[in-house]
mmCIF file of C-alpha atoms in Angstrom:
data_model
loop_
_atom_site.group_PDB
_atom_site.id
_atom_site.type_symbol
_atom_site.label_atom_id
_atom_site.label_comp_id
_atom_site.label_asym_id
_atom_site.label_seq_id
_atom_site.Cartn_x
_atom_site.Cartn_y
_atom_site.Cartn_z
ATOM 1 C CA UNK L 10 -18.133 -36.699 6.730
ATOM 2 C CA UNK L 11 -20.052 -38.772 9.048
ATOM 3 C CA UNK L 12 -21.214 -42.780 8.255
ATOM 4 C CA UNK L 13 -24.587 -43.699 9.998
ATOM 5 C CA UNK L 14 -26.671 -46.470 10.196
ATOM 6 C CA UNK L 15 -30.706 -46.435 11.769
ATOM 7 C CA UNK L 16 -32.136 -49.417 12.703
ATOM 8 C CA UNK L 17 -35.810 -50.980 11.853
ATOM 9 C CA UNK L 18 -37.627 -48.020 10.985
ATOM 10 C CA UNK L 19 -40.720 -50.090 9.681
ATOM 11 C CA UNK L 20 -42.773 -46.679 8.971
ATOM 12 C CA UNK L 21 -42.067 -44.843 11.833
ATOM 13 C CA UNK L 22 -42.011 -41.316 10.127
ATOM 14 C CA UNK L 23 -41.689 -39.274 12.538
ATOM 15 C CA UNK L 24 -39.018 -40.569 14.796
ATOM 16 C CA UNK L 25 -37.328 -41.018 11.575
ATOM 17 C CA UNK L 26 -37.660 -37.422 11.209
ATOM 18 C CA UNK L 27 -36.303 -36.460 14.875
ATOM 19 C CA UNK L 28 -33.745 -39.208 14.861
ATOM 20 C CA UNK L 29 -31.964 -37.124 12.029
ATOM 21 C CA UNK L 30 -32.200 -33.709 12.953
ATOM 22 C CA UNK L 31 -31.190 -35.452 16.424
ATOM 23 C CA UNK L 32 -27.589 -36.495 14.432
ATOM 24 C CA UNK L 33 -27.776 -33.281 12.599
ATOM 25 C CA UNK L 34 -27.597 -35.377 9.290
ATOM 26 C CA UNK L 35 -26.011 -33.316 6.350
ATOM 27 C CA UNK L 36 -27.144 -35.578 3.083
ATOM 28 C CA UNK L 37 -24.920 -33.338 1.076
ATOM 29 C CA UNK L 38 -21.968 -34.546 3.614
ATOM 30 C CA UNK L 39 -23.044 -37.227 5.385
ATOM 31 C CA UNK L 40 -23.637 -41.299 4.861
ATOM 32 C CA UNK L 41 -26.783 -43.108 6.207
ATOM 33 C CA UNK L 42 -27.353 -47.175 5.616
ATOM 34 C CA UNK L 43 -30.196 -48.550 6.777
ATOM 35 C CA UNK L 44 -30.793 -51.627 8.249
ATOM 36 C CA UNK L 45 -34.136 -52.897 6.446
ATOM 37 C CA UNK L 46 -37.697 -53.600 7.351
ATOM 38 C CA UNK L 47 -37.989 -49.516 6.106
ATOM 39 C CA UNK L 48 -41.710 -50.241 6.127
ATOM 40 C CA UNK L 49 -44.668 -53.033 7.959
ATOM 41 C CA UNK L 50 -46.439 -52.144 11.166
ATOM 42 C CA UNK L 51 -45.964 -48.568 11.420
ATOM 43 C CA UNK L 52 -48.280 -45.641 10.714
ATOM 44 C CA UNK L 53 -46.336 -43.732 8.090
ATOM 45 C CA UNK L 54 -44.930 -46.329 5.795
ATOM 46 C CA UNK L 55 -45.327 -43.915 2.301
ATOM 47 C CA UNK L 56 -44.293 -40.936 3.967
ATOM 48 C CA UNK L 57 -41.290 -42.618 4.959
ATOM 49 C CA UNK L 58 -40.056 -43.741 1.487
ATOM 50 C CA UNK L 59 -40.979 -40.445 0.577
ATOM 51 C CA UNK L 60 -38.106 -39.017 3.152
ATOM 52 C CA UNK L 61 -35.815 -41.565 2.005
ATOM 53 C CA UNK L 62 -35.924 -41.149 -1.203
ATOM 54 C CA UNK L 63 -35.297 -37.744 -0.540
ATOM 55 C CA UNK L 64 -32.191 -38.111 0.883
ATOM 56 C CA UNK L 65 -31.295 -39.473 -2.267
ATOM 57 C CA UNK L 66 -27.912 -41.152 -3.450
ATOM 58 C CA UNK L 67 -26.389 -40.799 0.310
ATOM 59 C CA UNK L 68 -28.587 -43.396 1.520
ATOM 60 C CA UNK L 69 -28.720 -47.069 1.266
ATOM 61 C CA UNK L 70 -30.651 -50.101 2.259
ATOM 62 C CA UNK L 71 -30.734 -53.691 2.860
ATOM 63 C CA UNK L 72 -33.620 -56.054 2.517
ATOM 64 C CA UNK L 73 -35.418 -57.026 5.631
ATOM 65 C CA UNK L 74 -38.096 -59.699 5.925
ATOM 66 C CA UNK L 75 -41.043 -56.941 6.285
ATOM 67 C CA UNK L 76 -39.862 -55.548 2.804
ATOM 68 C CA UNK L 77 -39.731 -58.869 1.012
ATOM 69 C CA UNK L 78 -43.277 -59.401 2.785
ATOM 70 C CA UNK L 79 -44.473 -56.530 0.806
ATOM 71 C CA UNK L 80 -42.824 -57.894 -2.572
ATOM 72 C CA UNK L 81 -45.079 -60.741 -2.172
ATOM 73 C CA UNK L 82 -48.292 -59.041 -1.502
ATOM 74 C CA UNK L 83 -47.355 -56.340 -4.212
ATOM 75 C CA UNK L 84 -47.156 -59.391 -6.800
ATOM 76 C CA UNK L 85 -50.162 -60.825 -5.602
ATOM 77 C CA UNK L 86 -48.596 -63.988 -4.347
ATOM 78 C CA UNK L 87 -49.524 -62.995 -0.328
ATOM 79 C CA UNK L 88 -52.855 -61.011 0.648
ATOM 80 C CA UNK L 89 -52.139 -57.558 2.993
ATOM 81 C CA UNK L 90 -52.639 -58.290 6.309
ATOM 82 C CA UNK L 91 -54.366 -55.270 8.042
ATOM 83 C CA UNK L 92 -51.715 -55.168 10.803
ATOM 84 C CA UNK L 93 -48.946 -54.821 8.225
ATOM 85 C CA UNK L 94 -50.670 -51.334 7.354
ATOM 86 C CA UNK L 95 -49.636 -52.193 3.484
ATOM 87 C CA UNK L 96 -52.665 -51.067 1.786
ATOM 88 C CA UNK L 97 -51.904 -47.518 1.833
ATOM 89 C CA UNK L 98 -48.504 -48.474 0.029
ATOM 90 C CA UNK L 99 -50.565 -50.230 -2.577
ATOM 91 C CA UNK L 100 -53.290 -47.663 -3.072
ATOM 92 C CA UNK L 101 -50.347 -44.630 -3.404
ATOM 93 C CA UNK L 102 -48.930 -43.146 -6.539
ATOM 94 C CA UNK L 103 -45.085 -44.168 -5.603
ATOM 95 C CA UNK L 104 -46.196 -48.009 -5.292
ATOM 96 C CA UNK L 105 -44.304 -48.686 -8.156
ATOM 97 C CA UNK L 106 -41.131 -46.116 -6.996
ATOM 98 C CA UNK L 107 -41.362 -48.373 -3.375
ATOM 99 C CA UNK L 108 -41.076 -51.427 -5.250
ATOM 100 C CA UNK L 109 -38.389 -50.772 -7.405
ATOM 101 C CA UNK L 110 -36.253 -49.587 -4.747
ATOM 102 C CA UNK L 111 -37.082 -52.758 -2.015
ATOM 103 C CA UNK L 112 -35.840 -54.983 -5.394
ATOM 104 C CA UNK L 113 -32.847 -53.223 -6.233
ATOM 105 C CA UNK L 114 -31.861 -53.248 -2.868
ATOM 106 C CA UNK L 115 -29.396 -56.006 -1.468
ATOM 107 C CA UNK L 116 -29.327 -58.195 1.221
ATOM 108 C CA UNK L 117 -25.421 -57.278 2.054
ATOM 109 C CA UNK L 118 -24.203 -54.094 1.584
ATOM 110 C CA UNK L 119 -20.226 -53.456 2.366
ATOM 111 C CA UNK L 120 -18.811 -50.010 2.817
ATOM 112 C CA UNK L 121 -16.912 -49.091 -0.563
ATOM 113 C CA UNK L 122 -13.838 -47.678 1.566
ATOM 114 C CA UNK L 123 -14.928 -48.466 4.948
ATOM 115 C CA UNK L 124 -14.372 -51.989 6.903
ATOM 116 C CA UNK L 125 -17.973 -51.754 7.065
ATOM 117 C CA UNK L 126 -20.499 -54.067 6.304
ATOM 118 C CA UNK L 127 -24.540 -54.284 6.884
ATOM 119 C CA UNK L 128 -27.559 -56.937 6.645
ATOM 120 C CA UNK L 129 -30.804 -56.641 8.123
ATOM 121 C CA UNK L 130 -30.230 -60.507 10.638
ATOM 122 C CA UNK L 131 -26.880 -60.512 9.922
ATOM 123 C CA UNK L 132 -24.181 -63.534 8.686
ATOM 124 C CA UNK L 133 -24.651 -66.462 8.656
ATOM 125 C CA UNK L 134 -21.808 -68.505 11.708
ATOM 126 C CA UNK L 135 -20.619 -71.065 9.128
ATOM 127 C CA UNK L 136 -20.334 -68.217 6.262
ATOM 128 C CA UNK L 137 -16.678 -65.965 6.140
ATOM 129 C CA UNK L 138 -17.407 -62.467 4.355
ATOM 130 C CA UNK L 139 -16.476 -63.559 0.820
ATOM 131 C CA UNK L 140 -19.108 -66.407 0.736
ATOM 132 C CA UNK L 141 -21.926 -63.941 2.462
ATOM 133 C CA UNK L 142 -21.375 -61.768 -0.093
ATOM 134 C CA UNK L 143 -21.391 -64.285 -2.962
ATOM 135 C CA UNK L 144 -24.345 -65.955 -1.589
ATOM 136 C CA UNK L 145 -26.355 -61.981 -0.988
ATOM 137 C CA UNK L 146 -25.256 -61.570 -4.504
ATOM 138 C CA UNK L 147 -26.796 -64.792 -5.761
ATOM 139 C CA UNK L 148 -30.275 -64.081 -4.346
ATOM 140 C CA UNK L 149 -30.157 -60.462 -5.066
ATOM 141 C CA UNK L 150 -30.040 -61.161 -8.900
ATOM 142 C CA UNK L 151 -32.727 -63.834 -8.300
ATOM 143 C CA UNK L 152 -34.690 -61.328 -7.386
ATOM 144 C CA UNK L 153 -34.150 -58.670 -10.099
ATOM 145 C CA UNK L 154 -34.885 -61.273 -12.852
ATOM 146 C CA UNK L 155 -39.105 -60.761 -13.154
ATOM 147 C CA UNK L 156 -39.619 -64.505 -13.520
ATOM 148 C CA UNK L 157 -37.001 -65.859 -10.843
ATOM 149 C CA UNK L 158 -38.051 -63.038 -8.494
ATOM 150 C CA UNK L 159 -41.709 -64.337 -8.202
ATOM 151 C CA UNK L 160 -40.808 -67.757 -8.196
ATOM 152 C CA UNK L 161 -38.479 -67.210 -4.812
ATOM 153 C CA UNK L 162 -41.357 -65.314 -3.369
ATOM 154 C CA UNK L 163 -43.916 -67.664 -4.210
ATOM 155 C CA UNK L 164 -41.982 -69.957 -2.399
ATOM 156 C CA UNK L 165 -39.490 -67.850 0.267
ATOM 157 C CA UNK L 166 -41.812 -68.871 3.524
ATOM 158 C CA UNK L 167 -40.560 -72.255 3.823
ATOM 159 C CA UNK L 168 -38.384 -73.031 6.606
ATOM 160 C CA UNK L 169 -36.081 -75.730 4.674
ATOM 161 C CA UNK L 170 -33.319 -75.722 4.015
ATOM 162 C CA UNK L 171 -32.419 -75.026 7.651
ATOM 163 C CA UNK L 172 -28.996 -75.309 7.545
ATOM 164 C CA UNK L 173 -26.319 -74.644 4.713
ATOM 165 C CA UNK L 174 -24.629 -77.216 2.439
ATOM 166 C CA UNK L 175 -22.864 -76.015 -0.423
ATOM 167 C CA UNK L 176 -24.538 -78.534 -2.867
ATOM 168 C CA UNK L 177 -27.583 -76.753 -2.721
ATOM 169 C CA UNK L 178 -28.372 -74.552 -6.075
ATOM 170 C CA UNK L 179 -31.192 -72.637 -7.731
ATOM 171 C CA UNK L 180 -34.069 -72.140 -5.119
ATOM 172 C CA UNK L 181 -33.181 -73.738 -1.607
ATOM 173 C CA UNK L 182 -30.209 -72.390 -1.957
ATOM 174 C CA UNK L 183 -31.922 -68.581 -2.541
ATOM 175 C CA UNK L 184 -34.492 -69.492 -0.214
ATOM 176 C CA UNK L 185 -31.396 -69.915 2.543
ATOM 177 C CA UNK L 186 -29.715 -66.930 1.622
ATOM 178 C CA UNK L 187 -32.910 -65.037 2.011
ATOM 179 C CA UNK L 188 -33.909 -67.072 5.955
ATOM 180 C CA UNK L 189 -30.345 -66.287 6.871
ATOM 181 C CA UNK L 190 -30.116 -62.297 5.691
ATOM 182 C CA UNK L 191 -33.546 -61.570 6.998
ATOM 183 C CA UNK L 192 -35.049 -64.162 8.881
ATOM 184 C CA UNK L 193 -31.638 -65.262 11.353
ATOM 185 C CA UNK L 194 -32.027 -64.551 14.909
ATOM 186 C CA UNK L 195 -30.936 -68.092 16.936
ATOM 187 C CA UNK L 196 -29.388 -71.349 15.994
ATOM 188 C CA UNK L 197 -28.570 -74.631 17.312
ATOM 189 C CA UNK L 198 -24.806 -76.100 18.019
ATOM 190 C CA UNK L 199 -24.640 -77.064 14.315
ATOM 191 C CA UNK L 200 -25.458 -73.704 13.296
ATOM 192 C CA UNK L 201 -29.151 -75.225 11.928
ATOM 193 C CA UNK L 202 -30.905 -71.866 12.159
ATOM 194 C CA UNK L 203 -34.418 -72.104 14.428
ATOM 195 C CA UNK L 204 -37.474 -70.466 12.992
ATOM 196 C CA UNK L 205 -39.705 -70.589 16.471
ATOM 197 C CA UNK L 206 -38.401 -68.256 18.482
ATOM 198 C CA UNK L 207 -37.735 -64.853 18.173
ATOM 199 C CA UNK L 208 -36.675 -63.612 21.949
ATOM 200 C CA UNK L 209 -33.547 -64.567 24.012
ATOM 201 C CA UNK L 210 -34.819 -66.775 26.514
ATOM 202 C CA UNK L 211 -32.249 -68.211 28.823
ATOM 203 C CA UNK L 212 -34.334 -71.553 29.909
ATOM 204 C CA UNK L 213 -34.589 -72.099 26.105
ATOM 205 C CA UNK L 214 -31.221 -71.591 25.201
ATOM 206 C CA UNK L 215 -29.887 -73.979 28.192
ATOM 207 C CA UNK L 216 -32.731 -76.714 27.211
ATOM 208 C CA UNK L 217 -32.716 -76.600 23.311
ATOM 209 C CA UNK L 218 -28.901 -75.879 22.894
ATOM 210 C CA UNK L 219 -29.898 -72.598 21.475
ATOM 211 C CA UNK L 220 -27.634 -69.644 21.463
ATOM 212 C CA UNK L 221 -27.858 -66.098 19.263
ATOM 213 C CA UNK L 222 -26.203 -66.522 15.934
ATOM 214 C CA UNK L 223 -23.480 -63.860 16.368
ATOM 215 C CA UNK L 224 -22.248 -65.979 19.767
ATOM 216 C CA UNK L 225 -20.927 -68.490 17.212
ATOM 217 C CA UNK L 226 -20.041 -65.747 14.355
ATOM 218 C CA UNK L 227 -16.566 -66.110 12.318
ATOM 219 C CA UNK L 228 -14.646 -63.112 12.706
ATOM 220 C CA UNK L 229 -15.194 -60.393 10.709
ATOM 221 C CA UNK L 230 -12.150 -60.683 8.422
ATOM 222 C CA UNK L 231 -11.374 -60.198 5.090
ATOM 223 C CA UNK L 232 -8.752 -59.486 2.837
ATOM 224 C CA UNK L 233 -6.387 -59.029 6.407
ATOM 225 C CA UNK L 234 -9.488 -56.243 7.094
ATOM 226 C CA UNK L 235 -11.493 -56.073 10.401
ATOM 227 C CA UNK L 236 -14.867 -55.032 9.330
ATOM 228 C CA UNK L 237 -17.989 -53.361 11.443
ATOM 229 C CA UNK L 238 -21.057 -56.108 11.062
ATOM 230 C CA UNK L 239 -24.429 -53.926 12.080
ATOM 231 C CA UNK L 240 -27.842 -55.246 12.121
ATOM 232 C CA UNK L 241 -31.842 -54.988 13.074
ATOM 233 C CA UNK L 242 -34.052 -57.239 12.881
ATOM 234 C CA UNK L 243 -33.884 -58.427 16.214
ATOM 235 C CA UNK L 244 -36.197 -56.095 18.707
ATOM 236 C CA UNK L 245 -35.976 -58.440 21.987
ATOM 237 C CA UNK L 246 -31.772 -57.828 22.406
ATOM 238 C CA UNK L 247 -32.178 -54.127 22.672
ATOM 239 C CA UNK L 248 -29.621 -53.908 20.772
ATOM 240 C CA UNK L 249 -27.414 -55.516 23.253
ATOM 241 C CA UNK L 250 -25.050 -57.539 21.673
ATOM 242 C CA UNK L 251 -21.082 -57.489 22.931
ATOM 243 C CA UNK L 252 -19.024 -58.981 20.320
ATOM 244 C CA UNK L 253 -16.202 -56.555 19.181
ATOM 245 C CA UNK L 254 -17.242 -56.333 15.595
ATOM 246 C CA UNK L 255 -20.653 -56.600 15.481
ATOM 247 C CA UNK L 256 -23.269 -54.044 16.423
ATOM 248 C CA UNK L 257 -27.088 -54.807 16.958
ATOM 249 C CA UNK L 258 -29.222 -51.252 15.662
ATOM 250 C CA UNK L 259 -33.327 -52.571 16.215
ATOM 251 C CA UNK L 260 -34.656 -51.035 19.523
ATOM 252 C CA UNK L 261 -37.993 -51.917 18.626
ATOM 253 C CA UNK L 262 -39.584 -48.312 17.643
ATOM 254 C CA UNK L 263 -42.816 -49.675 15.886
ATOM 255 C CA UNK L 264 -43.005 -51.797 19.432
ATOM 256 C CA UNK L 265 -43.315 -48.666 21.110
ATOM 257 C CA UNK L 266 -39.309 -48.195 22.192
ATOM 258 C CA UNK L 267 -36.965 -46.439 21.011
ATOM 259 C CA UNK L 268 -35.654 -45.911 17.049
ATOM 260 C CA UNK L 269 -31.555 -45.851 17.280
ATOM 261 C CA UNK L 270 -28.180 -44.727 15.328
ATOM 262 C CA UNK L 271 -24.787 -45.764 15.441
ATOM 263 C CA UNK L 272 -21.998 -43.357 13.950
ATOM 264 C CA UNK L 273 -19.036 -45.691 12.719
ATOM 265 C CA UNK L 274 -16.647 -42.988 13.065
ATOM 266 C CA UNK L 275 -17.071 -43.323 17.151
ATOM 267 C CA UNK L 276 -18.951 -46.186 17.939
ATOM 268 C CA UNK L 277 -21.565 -43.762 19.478
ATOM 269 C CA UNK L 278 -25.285 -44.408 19.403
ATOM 270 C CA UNK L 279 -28.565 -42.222 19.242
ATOM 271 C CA UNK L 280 -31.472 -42.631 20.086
ATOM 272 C CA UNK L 281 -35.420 -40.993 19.726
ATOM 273 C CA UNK L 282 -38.249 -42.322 22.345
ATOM 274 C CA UNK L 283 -40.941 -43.620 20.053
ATOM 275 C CA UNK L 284 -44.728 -42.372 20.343
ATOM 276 C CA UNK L 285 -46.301 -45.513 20.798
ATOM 277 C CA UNK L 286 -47.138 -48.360 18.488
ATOM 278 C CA UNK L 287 -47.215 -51.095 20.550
ATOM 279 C CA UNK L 288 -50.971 -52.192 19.758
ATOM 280 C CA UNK L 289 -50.231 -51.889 16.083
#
């Protein structure tokens, strides 16, 4: 048995498609997380729930940004942008099964028996495991309660609080969880997360004090564990990132790249050329 996780697929059906029969994925055998942002951009976003679901218990998910984005314009609290390619989502018969499974899915998910852990932008530096995972639980049952849920996405695209102080309850403190699972890709020396930029620019880094989030990561410990953190979201590294214990999977597909795989068992990665989205 075999653990995999795919990065960003963000409707990409068809790469989907070759990227698993690339891995020769057995569902009755094999594991497969995925990083979020399953849907957003890409041509196929319905056919591509209709794989995963599919697949059925072997697969699991984390909330990305994109997904949330569809929450919102799903509950009428954001319009569909035509780029997004939503519409199709909202006009299909499985709008509702979608939906359900974006909001039951969390914004951590840790390996029940393997030192293993996923999020879409990763951990926030100042957070250890056990408080991630408190504060991904927190938000997650936010948004499963129908009148907290449309409250936090009514008010989820606001960039404050930027920074993490444990005196911060109900909403900010949601709305933080949420910026740092899905929204994370540099911060600042105090670990202040910035919302501008969403490349790896070395003049920036060098004039703003900037620096990728992982560079100033805790280790991956807990309970005397060293865990596996993988995650997307973040297109410009090409999934180079070269800490030990953390692995970066989005290789921009929708952006006309590459969609990717790591197996945990071997640290190996896969990867299927995409067919072009870039003017999406």
């Amino acid at each position: 048995m075999a653990t995999y996780c795919i990065g960003d697929i963000h409707g990409c059906h068809d790469e989907f498609i070759k990227l698993l029969k690339l891995i020769n994925f057995n569902k009755k055998k094999d594991e497969l997380i995925l990083t979020g942002d399953l849907i957003g951009r890409g041509p196929m976003p319905v056919e591509t729930m209709q794989e995963i679901f599919k697949l059925g218990d072997c697969v699991h998910n984390v909330l990305g940004n994109h997904d949330l984005n569809f929450l919102a314009v799903h509950f009428g609290i954001s319009k569909p942008r035509a780029k997004d390619n939503l519409e199709v989502i909202l006009n299909s018969p499985l709008r509702e099964q979608i939906v359900n499974y974006l909001i039951n899915s969390p914004l951590l998910y840790m390996h029940e028996s393997k030192p293993l852990i996923v999020t879409h932008a990763g951990i926030f530096p100042l957070w250890d495991i056990k408080r991630a995972r408190k504060e991904a639980k927190e938000a997650g049952k936010a948004l499963r309660d129908p009148q907290r849920c449309l409250i936090l996405l009514r008010n989820m695209y606001n960039d404050q609080p930027n920074n993490y102080f444990i005196a911060n309850e109900g909403l900010t403190r949601w709305r933080f969880a949420l910026n740092a699972f899905t929204r994370m890709r540099l911060v600042f020396a105090d670990c202040t997360l910035d919302y501008k930029n969403s490349a790896v620019n070395p003049d920036l880094v060098a004039k703003d004090g900037l620096t990728p989030w992982f560079k100033r990561s805790q280790p991956m410990i807990y309970k005397k564990r060293h865990y596996k953190l993988v995650f997307g979201h973040w297109a410009a590294l090409n999934a180079k990132c070269d800490e030990n214990d953390i692995r970066a999977l989005d290789t921009g597909c929708v952006w006309g790249d590459r969609l990717s795989a790591w197996r945990y068992e071997d640290d190996k990665f896969f990867s299927v050329k995409s067919v072009g989205y870039a003017k999406i």
